[in-house]
Short mmCIF file of C-alpha atoms in Angstrom, two decimals:
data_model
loop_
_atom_site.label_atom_id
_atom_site.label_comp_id
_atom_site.label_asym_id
_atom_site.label_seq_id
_atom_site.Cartn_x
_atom_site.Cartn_y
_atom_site.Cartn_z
CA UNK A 1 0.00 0.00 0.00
CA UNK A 2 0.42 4.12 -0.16
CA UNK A 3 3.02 4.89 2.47
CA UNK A 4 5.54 8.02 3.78
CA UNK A 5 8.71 7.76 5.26
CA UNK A 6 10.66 10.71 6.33
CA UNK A 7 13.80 11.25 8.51
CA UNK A 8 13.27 10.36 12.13
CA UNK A 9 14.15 13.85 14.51
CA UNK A 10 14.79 15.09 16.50
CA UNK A 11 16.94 17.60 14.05
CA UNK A 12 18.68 20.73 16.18
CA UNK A 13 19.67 23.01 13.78
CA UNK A 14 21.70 26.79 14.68
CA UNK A 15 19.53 29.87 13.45
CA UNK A 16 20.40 30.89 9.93
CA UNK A 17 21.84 27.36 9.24
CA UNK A 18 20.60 25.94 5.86
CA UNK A 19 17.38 22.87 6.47
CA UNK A 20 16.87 20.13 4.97
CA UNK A 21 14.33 17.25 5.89
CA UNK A 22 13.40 13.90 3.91
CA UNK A 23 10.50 12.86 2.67
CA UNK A 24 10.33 9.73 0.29
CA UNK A 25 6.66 8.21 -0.79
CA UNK A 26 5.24 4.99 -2.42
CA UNK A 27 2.16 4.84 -3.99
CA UNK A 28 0.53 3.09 -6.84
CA UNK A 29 -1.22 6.06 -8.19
CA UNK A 30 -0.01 9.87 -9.10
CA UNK A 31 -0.75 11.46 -5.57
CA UNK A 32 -0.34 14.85 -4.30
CA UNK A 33 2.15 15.71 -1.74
CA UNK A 34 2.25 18.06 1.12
CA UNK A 35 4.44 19.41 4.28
CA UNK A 36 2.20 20.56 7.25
CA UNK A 37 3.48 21.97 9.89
CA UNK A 38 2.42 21.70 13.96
CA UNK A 39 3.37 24.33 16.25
CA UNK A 40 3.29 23.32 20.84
CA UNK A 41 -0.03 22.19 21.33
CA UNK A 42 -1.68 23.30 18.17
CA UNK A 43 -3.33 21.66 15.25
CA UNK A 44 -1.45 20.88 11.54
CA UNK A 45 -1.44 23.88 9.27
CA UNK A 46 -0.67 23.43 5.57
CA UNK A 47 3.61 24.52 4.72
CA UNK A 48 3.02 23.83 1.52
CA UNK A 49 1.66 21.63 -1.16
CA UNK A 50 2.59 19.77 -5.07
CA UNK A 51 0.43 18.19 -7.10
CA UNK A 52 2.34 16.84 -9.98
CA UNK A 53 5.91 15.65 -11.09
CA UNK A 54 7.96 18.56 -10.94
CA UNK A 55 6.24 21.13 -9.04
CA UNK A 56 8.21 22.97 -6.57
CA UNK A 57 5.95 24.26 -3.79
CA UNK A 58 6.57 27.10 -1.65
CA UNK A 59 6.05 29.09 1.50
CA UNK A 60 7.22 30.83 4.26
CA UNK A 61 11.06 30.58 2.87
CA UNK A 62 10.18 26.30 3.00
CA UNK A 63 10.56 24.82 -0.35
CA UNK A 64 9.87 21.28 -1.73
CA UNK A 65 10.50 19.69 -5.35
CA UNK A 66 7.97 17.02 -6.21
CA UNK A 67 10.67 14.20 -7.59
CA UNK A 68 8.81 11.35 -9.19
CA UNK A 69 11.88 9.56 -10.30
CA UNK A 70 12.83 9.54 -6.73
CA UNK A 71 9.53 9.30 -5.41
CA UNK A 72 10.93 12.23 -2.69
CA UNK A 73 9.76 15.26 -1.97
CA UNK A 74 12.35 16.59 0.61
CA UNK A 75 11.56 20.06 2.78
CA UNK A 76 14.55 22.80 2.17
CA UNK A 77 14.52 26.10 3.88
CA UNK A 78 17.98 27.85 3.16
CA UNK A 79 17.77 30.20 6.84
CA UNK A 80 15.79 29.03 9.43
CA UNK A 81 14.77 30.96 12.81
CA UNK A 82 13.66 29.86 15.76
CA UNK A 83 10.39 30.60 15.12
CA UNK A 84 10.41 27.69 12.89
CA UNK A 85 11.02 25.04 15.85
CA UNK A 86 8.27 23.03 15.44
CA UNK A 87 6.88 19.14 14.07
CA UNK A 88 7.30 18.83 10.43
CA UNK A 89 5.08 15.89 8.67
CA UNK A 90 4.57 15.53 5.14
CA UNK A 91 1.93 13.78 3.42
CA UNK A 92 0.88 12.25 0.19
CA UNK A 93 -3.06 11.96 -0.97
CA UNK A 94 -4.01 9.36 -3.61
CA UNK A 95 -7.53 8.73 -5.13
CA UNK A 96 -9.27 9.67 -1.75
CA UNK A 97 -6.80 9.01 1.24
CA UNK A 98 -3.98 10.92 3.01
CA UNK A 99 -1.34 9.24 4.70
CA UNK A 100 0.67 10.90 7.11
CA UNK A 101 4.55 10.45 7.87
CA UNK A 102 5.68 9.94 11.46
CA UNK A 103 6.79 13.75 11.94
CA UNK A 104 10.31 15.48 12.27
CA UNK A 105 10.74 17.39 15.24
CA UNK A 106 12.94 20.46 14.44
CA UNK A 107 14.79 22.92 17.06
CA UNK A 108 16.45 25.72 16.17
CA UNK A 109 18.92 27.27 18.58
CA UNK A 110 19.50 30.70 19.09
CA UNK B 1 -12.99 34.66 10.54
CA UNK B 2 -13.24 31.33 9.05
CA UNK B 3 -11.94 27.54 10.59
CA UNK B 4 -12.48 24.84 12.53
CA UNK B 5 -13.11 24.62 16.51
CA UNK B 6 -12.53 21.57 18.94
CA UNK B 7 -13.57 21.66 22.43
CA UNK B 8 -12.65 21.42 25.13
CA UNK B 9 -9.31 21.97 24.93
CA UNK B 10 -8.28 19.15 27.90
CA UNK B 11 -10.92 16.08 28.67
CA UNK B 12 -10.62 13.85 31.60
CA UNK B 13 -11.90 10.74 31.20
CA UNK B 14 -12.98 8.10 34.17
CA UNK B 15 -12.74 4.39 33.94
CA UNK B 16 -15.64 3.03 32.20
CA UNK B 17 -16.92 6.20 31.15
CA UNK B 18 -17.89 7.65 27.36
CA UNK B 19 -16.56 10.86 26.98
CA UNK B 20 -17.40 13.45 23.81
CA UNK B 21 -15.10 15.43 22.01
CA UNK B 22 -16.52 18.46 19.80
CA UNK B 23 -15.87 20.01 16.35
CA UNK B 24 -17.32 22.72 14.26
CA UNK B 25 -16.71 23.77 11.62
CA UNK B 26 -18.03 27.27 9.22
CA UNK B 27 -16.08 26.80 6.06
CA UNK B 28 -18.91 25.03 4.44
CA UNK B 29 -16.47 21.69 3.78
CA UNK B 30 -17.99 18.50 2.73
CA UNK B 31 -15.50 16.54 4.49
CA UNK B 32 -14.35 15.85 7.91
CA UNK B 33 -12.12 13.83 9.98
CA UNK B 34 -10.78 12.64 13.31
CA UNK B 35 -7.27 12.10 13.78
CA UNK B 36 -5.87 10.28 16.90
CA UNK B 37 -1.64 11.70 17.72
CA UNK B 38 0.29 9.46 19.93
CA UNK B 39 4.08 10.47 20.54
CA UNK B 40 6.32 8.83 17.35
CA UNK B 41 3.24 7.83 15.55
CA UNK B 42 1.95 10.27 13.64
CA UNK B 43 -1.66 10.78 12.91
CA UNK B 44 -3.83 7.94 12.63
CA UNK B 45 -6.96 8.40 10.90
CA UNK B 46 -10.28 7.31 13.01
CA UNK B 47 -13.09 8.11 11.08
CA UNK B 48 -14.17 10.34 8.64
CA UNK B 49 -17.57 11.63 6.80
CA UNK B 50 -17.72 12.97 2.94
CA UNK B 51 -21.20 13.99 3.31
CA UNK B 52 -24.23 14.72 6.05
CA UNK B 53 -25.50 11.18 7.67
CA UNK B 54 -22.79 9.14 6.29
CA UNK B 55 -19.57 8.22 7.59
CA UNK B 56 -16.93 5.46 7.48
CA UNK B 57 -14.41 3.81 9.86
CA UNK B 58 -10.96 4.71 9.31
CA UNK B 59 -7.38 2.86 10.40
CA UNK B 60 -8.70 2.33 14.44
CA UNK B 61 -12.41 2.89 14.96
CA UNK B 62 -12.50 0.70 17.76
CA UNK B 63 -13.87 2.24 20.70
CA UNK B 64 -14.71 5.36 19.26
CA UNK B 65 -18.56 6.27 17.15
CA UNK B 66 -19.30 9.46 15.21
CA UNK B 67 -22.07 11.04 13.90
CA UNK B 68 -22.83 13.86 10.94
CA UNK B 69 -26.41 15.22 12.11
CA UNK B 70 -25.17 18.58 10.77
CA UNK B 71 -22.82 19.87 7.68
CA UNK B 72 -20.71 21.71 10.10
CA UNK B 73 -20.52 19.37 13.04
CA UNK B 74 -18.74 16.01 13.52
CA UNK B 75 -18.68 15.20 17.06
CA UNK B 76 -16.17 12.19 18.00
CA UNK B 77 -17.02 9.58 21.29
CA UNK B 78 -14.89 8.17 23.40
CA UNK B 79 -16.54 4.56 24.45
CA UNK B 80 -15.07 2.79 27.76
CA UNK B 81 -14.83 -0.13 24.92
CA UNK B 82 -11.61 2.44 24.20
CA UNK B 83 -8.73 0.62 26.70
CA UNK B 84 -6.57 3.28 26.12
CA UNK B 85 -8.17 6.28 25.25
CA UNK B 86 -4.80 8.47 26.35
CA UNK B 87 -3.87 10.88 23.31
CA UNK B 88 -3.88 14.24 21.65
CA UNK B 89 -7.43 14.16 19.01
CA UNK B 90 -7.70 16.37 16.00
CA UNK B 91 -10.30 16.96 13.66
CA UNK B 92 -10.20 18.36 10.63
CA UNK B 93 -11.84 19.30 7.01
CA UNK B 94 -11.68 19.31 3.64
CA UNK B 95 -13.60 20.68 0.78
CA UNK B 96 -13.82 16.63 -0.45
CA UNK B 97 -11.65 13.83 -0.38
CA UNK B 98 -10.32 14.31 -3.84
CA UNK B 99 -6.59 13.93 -4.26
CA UNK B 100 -4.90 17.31 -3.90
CA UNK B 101 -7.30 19.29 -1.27
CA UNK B 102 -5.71 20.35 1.78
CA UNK B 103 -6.93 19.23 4.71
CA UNK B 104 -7.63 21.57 7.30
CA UNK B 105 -6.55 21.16 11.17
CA UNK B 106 -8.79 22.37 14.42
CA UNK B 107 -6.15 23.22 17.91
CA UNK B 108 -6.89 19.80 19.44
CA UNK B 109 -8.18 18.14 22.37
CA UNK B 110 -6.30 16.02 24.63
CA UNK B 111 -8.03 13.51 26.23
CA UNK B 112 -6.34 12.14 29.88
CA UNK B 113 -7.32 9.19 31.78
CA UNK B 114 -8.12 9.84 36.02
#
């Protein structure tokens, strides 16, 4: 089946050093990919979002490159603050499911 | 301002007791979920409801029951059938379930065991 595998955390990064997180899908169809984002004790908000083979999407400084050769779809911000300590999951939707990765927990140090 | 709301915002929960968690929603979405979090799992998908009066079980069901009386309400129950109830629940929405919409996330309700 459909499944989403991305690098286990936690990652510590210093502020203004460049980010990089893995993502890497399988699926059986053509899905749609996606990097949400949870805050401390919030909900999932939408990073940002691809939804075909070559599509870079972008937000916030984030960036992701949907790579179907690769089947990745890794997360790249090039300075990150630490305002951007948080859980990173990303996510692929096929026919009518989303499946979730495990989450990446990111600090960023001062 | 348009979204999604989930109360309350902590639930205890006594042995043997059923227990309801809440969610509205005003963005006039067909679709809505419930999402449990454990710590280093991710989000597992409980149920979920594409339309009024339908709905379908998801990856763990057991223990929990829905119902979709109303477009904007989903309300999720924790049974006592639940042995371990413990966890961080979100809800969310969706326009549909096609491939491609984003889904969007209430703040949460985590649900503790006395």
């Amino acid at each position: 089946g459909d499944s989403v595998t991305q690098m286990e955390g936690p990652v510590t990064l210093s502020e203004e050093a460049f980010l990089t997180i893995n993502c890497t899908y399988t699926a059986t169809g053509y899905p749609s990919l996606f990097w949400y984002v949870q805050y401390p004790g919030e909900g999932l908000q939408l990073l940002l979002k691809a939804t075909k083979a070559d599509d870079k999407g972008s937000n916030k400084g984030f960036e992701a490159t949907y790579r179907k050769e690769t089947t990745s779809f890794h997360l790249e911000k090039g300075s990150v603050q630490v305002s951007d300590s948080a859980v990173y999951f990303c996510a692929l939707s096929d026919r009518d499911k989303i499946i979730f990765g495990k989450g990446t927990r990111l600090h960023i140090l001062p | 301002d348009g979204g999604i709301t989930q109360s309350p915002k902590y639930l205890f929960r006594k042995e043997g007791q059923n227990v309801t968690l809440s969610c509205e929603q005003n963005l006039n979405h067909d679709a809505m979920y419930w999402y449990r979090q454990d710590p280093g799992q991710g989000l597992r998908l409980i149920y979920y409801s594409q339309i009024v009066n339908d709905f379908q079980k998801g990856d763990i069901a057991e223990g929990y029951s829905v119902s979709r009386e109303k477009k904007e309400s989903f309300p999720l129950t924790v049974t006592s059938a639940q042995k371990n109830p413990t966890a961080f629940y979100l809800c969310a929405s969706s326009i549909n379930r096609d491939r491609g919409e984003t889904q969007y996330f209430g703040p949460g309700t985590r649900l503790l065991v006395l």
